[in-house]
Coordinates of C-alpha atoms (C1' of nucleotides) in Angstrom, one line a residue:
Chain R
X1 CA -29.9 -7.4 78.6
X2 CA -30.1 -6.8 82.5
X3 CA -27.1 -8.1 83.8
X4 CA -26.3 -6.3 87.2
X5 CA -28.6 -5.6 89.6
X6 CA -27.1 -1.8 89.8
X7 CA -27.7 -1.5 85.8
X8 CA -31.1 -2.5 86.3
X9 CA -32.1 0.1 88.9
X10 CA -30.1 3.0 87.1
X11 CA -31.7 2.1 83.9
X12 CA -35.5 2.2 86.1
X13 CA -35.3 5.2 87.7
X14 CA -33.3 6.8 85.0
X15 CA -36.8 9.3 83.7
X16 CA -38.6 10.2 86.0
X17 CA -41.2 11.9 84.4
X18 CA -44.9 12.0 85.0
X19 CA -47.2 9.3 84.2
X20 CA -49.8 10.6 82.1
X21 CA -53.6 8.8 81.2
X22 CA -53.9 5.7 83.9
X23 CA -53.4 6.9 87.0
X24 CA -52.3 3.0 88.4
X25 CA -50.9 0.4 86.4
X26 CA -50.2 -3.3 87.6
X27 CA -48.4 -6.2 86.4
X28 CA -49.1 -9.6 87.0
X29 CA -45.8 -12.2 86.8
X30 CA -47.1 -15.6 86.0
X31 CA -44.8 -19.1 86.4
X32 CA -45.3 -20.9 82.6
X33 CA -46.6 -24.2 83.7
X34 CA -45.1 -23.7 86.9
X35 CA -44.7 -27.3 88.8
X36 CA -43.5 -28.6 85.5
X37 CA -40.8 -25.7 84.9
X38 CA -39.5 -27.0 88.3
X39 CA -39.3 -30.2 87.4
X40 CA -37.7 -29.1 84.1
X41 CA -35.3 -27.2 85.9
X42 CA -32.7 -30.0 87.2
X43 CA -33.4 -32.5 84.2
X44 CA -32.8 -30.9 80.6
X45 CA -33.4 -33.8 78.7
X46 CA -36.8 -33.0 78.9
X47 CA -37.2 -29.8 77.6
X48 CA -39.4 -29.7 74.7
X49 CA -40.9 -33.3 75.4
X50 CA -44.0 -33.5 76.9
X51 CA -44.2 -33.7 80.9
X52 CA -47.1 -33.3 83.7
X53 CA -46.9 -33.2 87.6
X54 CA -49.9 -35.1 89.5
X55 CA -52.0 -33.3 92.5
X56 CA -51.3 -34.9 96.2
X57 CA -52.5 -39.1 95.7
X58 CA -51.7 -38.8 92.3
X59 CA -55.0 -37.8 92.1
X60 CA -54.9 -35.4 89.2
X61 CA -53.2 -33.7 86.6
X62 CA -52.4 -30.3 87.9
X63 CA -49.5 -28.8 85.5
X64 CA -48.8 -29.5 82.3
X65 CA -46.3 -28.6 80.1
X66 CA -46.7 -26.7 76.6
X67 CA -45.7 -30.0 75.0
X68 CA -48.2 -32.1 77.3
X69 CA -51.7 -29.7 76.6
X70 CA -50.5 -29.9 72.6
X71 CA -51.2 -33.9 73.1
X72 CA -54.5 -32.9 74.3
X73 CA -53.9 -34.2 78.2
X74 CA -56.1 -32.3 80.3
X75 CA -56.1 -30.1 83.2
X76 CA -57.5 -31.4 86.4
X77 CA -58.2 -34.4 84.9
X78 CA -58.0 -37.7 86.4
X79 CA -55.0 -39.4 86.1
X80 CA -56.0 -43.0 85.7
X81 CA -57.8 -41.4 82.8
X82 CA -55.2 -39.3 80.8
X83 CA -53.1 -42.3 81.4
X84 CA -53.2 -44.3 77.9
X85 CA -52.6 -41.4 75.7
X86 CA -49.3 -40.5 78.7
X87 CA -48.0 -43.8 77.9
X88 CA -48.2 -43.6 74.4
X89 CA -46.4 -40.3 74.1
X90 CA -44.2 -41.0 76.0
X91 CA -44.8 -38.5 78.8
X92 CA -43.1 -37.4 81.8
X93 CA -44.8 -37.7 85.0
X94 CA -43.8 -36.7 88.4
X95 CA -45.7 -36.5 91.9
X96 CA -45.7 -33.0 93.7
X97 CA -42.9 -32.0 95.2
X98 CA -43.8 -28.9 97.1
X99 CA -40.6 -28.6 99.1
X100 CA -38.7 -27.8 95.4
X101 CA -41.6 -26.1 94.1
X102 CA -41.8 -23.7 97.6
X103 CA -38.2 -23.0 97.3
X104 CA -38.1 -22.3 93.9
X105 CA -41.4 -19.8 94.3
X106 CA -39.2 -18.2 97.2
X107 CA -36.6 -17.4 94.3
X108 CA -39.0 -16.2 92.1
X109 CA -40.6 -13.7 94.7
X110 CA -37.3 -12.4 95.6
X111 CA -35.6 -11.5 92.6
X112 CA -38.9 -9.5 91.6
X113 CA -38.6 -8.0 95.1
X114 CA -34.7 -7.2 94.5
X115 CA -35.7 -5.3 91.3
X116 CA -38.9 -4.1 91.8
X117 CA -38.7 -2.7 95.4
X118 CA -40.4 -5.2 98.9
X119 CA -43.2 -2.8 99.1
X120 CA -44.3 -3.3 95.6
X121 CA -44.8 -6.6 95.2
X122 CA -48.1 -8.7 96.5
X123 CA -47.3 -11.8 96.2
X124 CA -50.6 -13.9 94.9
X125 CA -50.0 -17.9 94.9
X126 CA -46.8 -20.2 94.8
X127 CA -46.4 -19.4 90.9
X128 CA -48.1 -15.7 90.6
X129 CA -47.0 -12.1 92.1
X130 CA -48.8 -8.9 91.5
X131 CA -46.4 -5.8 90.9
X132 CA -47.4 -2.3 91.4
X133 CA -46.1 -0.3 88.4
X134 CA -48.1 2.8 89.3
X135 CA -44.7 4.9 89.7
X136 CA -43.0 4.4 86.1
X137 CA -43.7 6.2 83.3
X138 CA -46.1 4.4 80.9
X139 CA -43.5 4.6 78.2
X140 CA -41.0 2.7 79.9
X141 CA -43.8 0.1 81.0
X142 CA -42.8 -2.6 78.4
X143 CA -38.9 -2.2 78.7
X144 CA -39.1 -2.6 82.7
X145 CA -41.6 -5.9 82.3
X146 CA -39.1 -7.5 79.8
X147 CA -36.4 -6.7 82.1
X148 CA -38.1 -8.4 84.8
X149 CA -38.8 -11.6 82.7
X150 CA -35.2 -12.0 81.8
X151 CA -33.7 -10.9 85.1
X152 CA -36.1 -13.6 86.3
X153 CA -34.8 -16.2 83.8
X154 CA -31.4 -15.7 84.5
X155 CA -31.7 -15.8 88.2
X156 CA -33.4 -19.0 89.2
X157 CA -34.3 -20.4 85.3
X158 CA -37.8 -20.2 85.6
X159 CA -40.0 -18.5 82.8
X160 CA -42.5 -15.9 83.4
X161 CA -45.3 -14.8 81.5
X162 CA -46.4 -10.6 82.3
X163 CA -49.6 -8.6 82.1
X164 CA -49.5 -4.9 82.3
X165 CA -52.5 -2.8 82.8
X166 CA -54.4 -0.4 84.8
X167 CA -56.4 -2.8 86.9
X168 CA -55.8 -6.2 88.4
X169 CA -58.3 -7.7 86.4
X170 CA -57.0 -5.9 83.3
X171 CA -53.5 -7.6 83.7
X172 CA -54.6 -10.7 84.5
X173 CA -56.6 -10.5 80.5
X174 CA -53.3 -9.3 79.2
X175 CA -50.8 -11.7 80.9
X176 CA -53.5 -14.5 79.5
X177 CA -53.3 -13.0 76.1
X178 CA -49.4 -12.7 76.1
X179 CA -49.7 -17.0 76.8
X180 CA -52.0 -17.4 74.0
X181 CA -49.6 -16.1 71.6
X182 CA -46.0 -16.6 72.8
X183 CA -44.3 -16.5 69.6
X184 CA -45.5 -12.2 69.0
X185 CA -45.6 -11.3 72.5
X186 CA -42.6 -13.3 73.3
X187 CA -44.5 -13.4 76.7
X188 CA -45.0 -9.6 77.8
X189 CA -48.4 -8.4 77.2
X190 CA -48.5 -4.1 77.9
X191 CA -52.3 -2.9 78.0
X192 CA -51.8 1.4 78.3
X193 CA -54.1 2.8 76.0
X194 CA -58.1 2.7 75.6
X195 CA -57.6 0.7 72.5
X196 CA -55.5 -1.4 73.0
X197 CA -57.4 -2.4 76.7
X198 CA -60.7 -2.5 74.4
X199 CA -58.8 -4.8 71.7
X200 CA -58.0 -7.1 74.7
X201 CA -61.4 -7.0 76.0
X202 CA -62.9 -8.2 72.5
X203 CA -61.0 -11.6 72.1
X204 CA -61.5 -12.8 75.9
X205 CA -64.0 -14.9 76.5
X206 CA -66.7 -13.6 79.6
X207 CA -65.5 -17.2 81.6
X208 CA -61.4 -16.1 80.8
X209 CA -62.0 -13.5 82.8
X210 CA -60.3 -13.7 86.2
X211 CA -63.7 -13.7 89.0
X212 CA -65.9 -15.3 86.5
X213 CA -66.7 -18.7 86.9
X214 CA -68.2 -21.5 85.4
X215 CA -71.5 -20.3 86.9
X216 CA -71.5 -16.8 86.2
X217 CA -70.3 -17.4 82.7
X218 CA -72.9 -20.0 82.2
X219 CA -75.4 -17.9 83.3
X220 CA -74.1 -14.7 81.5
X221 CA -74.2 -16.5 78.0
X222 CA -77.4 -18.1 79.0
X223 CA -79.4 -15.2 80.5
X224 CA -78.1 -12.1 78.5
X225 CA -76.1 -13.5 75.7
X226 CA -72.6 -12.1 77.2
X227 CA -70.1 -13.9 75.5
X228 CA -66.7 -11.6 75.9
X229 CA -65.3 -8.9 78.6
X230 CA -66.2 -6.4 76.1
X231 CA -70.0 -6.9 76.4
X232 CA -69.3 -7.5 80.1
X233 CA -67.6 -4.0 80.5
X234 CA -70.8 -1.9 79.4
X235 CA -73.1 -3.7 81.5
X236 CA -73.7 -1.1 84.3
X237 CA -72.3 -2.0 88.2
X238 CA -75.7 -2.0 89.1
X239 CA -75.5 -5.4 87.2
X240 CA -72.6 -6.5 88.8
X241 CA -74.3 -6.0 92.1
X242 CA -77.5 -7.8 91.0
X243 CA -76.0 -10.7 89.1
X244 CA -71.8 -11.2 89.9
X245 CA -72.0 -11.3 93.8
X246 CA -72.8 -8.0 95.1
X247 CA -69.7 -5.6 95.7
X248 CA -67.4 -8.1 94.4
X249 CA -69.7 -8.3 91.0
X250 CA -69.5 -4.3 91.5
X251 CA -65.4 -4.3 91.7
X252 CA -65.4 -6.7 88.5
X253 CA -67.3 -4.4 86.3
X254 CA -65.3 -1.1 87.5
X255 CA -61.5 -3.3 87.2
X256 CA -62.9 -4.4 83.1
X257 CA -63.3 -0.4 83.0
X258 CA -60.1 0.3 84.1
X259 CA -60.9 1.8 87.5
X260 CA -58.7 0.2 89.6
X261 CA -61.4 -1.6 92.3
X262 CA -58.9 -4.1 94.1
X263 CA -56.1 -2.8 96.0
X264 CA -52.5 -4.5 96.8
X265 CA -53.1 -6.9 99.6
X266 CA -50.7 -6.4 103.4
X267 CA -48.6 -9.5 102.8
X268 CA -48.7 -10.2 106.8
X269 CA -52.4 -10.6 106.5
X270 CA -52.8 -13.6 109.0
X271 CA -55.2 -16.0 108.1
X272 CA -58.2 -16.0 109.4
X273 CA -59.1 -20.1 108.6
X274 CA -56.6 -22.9 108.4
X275 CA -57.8 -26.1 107.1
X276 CA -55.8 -29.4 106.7
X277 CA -57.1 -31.9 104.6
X278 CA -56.3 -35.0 102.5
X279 CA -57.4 -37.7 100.4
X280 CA -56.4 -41.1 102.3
X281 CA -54.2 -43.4 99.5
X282 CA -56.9 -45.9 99.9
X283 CA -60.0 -46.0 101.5
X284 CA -60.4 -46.7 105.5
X285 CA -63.4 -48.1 107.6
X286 CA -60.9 -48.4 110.5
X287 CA -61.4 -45.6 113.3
X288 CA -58.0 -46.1 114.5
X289 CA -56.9 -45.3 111.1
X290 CA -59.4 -42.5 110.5
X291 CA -57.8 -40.9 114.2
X292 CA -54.2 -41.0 113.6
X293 CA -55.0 -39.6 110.0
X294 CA -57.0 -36.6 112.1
X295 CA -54.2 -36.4 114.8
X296 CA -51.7 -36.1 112.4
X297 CA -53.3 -33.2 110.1
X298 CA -54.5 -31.4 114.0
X299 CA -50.2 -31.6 114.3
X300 CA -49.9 -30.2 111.1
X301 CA -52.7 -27.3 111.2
X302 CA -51.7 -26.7 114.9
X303 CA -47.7 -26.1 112.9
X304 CA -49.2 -23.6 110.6
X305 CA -51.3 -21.7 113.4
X306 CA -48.2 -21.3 115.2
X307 CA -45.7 -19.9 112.4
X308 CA -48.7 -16.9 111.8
X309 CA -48.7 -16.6 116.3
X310 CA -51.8 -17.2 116.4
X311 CA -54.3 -19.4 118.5
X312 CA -57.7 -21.3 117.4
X313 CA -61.0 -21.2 119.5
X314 CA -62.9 -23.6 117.4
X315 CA -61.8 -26.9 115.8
X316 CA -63.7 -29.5 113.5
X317 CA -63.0 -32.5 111.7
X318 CA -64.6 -33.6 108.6
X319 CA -64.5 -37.2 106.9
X320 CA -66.1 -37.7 103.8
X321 CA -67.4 -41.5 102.8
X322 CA -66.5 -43.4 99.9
X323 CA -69.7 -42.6 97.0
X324 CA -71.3 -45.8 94.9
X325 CA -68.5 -45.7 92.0
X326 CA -70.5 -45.3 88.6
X327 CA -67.8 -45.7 86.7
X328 CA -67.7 -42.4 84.6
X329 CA -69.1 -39.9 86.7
X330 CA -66.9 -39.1 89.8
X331 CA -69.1 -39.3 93.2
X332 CA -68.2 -36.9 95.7
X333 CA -69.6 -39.1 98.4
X334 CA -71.0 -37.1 101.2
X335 CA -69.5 -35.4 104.1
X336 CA -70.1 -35.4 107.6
X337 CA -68.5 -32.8 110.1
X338 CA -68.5 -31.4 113.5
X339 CA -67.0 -29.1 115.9
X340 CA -65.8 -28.1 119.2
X341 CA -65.6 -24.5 120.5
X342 CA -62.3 -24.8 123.3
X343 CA -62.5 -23.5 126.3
X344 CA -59.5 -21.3 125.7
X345 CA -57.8 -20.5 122.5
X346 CA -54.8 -22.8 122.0
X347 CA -52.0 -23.0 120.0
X348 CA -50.3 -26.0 121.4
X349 CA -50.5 -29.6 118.9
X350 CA -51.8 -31.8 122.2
X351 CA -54.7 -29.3 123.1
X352 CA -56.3 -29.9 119.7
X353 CA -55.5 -33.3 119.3
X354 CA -57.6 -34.3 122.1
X355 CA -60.5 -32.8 121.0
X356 CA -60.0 -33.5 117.4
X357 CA -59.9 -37.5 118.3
X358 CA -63.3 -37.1 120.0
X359 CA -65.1 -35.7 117.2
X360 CA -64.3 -38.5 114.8
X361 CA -65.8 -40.7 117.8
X362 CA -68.7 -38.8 117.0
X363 CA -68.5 -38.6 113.2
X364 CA -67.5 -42.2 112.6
X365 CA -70.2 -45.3 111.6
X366 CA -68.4 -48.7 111.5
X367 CA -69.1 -50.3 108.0
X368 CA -68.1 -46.8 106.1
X369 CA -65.5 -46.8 103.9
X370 CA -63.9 -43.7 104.4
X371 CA -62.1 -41.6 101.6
X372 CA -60.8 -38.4 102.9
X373 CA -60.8 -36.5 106.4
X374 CA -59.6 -33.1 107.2
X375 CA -59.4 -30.6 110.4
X376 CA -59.9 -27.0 110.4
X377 CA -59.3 -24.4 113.2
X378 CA -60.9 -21.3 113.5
X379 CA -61.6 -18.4 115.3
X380 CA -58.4 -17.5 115.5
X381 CA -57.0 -15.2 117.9
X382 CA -53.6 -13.7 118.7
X383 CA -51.3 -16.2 120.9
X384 CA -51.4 -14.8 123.9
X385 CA -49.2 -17.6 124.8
X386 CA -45.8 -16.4 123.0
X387 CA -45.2 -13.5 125.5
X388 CA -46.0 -15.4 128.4
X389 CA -49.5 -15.4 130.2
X390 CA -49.2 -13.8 133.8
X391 CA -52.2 -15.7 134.1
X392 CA -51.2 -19.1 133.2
X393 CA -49.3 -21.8 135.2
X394 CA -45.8 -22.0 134.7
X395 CA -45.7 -25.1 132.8
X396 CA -48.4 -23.5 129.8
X397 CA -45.4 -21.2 129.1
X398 CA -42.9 -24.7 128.9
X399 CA -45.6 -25.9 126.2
X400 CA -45.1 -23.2 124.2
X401 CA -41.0 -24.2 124.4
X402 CA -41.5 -27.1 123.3
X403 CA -43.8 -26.6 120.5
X404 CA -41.1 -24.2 119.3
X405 CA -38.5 -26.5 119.5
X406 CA -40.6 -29.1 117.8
X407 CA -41.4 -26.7 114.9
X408 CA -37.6 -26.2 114.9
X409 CA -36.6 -29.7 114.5
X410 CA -39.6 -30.8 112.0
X411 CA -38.6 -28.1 110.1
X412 CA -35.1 -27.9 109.9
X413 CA -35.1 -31.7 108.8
X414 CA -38.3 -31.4 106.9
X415 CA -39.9 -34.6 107.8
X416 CA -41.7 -34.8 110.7
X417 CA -39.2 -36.2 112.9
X418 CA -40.5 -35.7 115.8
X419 CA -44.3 -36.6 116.3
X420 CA -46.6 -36.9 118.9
X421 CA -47.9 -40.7 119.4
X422 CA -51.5 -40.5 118.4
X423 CA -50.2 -39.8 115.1
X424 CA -49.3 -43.3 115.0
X425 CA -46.1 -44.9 113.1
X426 CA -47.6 -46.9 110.4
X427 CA -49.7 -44.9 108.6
X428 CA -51.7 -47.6 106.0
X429 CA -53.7 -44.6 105.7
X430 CA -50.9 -42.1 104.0
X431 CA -51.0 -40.6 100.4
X432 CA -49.5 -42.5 97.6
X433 CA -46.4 -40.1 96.0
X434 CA -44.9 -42.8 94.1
X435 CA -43.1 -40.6 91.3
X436 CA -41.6 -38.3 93.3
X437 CA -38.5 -36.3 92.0
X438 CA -36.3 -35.5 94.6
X439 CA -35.8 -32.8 96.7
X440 CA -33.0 -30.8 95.0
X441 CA -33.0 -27.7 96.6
X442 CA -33.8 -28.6 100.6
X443 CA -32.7 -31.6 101.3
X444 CA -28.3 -32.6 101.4
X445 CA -28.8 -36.2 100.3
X446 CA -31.0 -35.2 97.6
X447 CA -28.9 -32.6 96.2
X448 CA -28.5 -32.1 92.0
X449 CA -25.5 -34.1 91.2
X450 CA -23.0 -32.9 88.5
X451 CA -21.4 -35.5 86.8
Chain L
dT1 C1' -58.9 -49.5 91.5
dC2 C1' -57.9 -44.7 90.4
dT3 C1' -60.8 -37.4 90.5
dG4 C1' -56.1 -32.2 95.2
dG5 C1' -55.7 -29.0 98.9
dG6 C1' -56.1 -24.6 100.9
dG7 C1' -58.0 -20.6 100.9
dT8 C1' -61.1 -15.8 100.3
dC9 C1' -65.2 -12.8 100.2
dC10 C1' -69.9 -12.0 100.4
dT11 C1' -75.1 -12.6 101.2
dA12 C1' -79.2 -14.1 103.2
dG13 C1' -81.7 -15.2 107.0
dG14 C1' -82.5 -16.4 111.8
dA15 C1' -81.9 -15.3 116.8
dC16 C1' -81.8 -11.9 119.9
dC17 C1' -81.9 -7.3 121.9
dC18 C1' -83.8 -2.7 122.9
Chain C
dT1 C1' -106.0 -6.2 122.2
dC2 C1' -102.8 -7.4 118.3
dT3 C1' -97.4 -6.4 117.0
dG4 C1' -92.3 -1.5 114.8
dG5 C1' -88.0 -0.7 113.4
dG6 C1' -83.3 -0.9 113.8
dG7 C1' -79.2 -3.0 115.1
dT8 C1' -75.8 -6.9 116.0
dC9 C1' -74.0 -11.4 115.8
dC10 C1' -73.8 -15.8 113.9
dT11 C1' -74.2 -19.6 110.5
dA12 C1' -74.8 -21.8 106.1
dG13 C1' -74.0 -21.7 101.7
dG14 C1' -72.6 -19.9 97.2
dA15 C1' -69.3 -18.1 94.3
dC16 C1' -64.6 -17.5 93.2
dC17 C1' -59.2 -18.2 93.0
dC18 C1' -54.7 -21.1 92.1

DNA sequence: TCTGGGGTCCTAGGACCC
DNA sequence: TCTGGGGTCCTAGGACCC
C-alpha cells in the first residue's frame, strides 16, 4: 500500500529494464460514476443506496450510481420520466454542481500528475485522464496502475477505474472491461500480450468501442454483419477509410491492432470554438428575455475567450423554438442562427454584446415560444490586446484592465458579481437547479461542517 | 409541464484563381 | 469556336466524444 509519495516513486523507477513486445502502452484513469462519487463524497449515508445527478435544468439524468443503473434508471434519460421508479426507491437526486465537481477533477488530475510525472499525463474530460505508460516495464504495468488507483483513493476519496494497453483505443476496451466485472478485476484492467488484447477484443461489442457510434455500429451490423472489435480489427484500413470517416476510420482500425494511431494531446491546445449555450427553465416569446439570456452567455463566452488570451472575429447566436409536444417522442424544435464577422477581433464582454443583441433582432419572430439560445465565437485569434496595441487608443488598453479585474472579482467570488447591465437582474429566463448540493469545496459559507 | 452543454475532426462541394 | 487541371479557401454537415 502506497503511502508516501517518495515510496511510490522509488518503488516506480526501481527496474529499469527494457520494455520488450509493445513499443507504447497507455492507461486510461476513469472517475466511477463520477458526479455521483462527488456527491458521495461529503454525505456517507449514501453509500450503497442508490443516487443520480441531473444535467443543467434538471433536464436529464447524467450520472448514476452503481446502485441507481441496478434499479434500471437510465442514462440520459429524461428526468420527468425516470421519476416514479426514483421515488419509489427511494433515490438520491442532486442538480449539478460543477463548481465541486471541477475542484474535485482538479484533485484527481494532480495527484496522477504528482505520481505519474506533468508531462505524462493528457488530461481527457472532467472525470477521464490519459497516462502515458510507454517508459515502465510491462511487468510492472499492473502494480504501478493499482498504485495509482489507491494513491488516488486515499488522496481526494474518489474511485478510479484503469485500462492499460498499447493503444488509446485499446485501453479505453480494457478500462470498460475492468467496470464490467469489478468484483475480479477489482477495477485495473492490464491488456500486454496478443491474447489477452484479442480476448478483450472478442467480448466488446463493435458500438462499445470508443469512436464508434450509434451510426457506424448500426451500419456495421447492418451492412457487414460486424458485431464485436474482433471482426472490426481484421477489416483492412482501406475499410476504415471507406466506411468509419476517412483517416479517423483509418486511425480506428490501426489503434484495435495495437498500432498506436492517436498521440497524447498538448494540454495548452487553445480552443479553436467556444460555444455558450442553454436550455431556458421555461420557455420565452419575450425578446427582452431572449437578449439578456444572449448578453449574459456573450459575458460568459467572452470570460472563457479571455482566460485562453485569445480574441474572436466572428460571433453568432442561435435560438431554437419550442417543437409541437407529442407527448412520447421528444421534438427538437428547429433552430435558427446567424452571424456577424467583427470588424476587429475582440476580446472585451461589451464589443460582443452589442453585436450579439442585434442578431437576435434578426433571429426573433414575436409569437415563438422560445426554448433555448446560445452564442458562439469564432475565428479566434491571439489577443493582441494583452500586450498592449501600439496601434490602439489608450483607453482599448483600459478595457482590457477592466475586463481583467472583472474576471478577477467574478471569479474569486464565483458568482457573477459583477455584470454588465444588458444582462439584466431578473432573469425569469434562468435554469431551474432546484436540488443543488452545496458548494463544499469553493465556497466559505458552504463549507462541509463537522459535527 | 418536464429531454444538457461543450467540444473535436473530417469530408464534400462550391467559389475563385491562374 | 467550345472549355483543362490544379490549387486554395470557405461552408455545411456528419460523425464522434464525455
Amino acid at each position: 500500500m502506497p503511502t508516501t509519495l517518495q515510496s511510490i516513486q522509488t518503488d516506480l523507477f526501481a527496474h529499469h529494464t527494457l520494455n520488450t513486445g509493445y513499443r507504447s502502452m497507455y492507461a486510461i484513469v476513469d472517475c466511477n460514476n463520477f458526479y455521483c462519487s462527488c456527491e458521495r463524497l461529503f454525505k456517507p449515508h449514501l453509500d450503497n443506496k442508490p443516487v443520480v445527478v441531473l444535467s443543467n435544468n434538471d433536464g436529464c439524468i447524467i450520472s448514476r450510481s452503481d446502485e441507481a443503473k441496478a434499479l434500471g434508471v437510465d442514462m440520459a434519460g429524461p428526468y420527468f420520466m425516470a421519476k416514479p421508479l426514483i421515488k419509489k426507491h427511494d433515490v438520491a437526486v442532486f442538480s449539478s454542481n460543477y463548481n465541486l465537481y471541477g475542484d474535485l477533477s482538479m484533485r484527481v488530475m494532480d495527484t496522477l500528475r504528482v505520481i505519474i510525472g506533468e508531462e505524462n499525463v493528457e488530461v481527457y474530460s472532467v472525470d477521464e485522464a490519459f497516462v502515458d505508460l510507454s517508459i515502465f516495464p510491462t511487468q510492472d504495468l499492473e502494480r504501478i496502475a493499482r498504485d495509482m488507483r489507491e494513491t488516488v483513493e486515499q488522496w481526494t476519496g474518489i474511485k478510479v477505474s484503469i485500462g492499460v494497453a498499447p493503444t488509446k483505443v485499446l485501453a479505453k476496451l480494457a478500462n470498460r472491461l475492468s467496470k464490467k466485472n469489478k468484483k475480479e478485476t477489482d477495477c485495473v484492467m492490464v491488456l500486454d500480450t496478443e491474447e489477452k488484447i484479442r480476448a478483450g477484443l472478442e467480448k466488446t461489442p463493435v458500438g462499445d468501442i470508443w469512436g464508434v457510434g450509434h451510426q457506424y455500429a448500426k451500419k456495421l451490423k447492418e451492412q457487414w454483419f460486424i458485431d464485436d472489435a474482433l471482426q472490426l480489427s481484421k477489416m483492412s484500413e482501406e475499410f476504415g477509410r471507406m466506411h468509419l470517416g476517412g483517416v479517423v476510420g483509418v486511425r480506428l482500425i490501426r489503434e484495435l491492432n495495437g498500432i498506436a494511431s492517436k498521440d497524447m494531446q498538448d494540454e495548452l491546445v487553445t480552443k479553436k470554438m467556444i460555444a455558450t449555450t442553454r436550455m431556458f427553465g421555461s420557455p420565452v416569446d419575450n425578446i427582452h428575455d431572449i437578449k439578456e439570456a444572449v448578453a449574459t452567455y456573450t459575458s460568459r463566452a467572452a470570460e472563457k475567450l479571455r482566460r485562453q488570451y485569445s480574441a474572436a472575429s466572428i460571433i453568432s447566436v442561435f435560438v431554437v423554438a419550442k417543437g409541437e409536444n407529442h407527448n412520447v417522442t421528444f421534438n427538437r424544435g428547429i433552430t435558427h442562427s446567424r452571424y456577424t464577422i467583427l470588424p476587429t477581433a475582440t476580446a472585451f464582454t461589451n464589443e460582443l454584446i452589442k453585436p450579439a443583441v442585434a442578431l437576435v433582432d434578426h433571429l426573433y419572430k414575436k409569437g415563438t415560444q422560445y426554448k433555448k439560445a446560445g452564442v458562439m465565437l469564432s475565428g479566434l485569434v491571439p489577443d493582441a490586446s494583452i500586450q498592449g496595441n501600439l496601434f490602439l487608443p489608450e483607453t482599448k488598453n483600459n478595457g482590457r484592465l477592466l475586463m481583467d479585474m472583472i474576471d478577477n472579482i467574478n471569479f474569486s467570488q464565483r458568482d457573477d458579481v459583477l455584470k454588465f447591465a444588458a444582462s439584466g437582474t431578473t432573469r425569469d429566463w434562468k435554469m431551474r437547479q432546484e436540488l443543488r448540493s452545496p458548494r463544499y469545496t469553493t465556497r466559505w459559507e458552504e463549507l462541509y461542517e463537522v459535527k
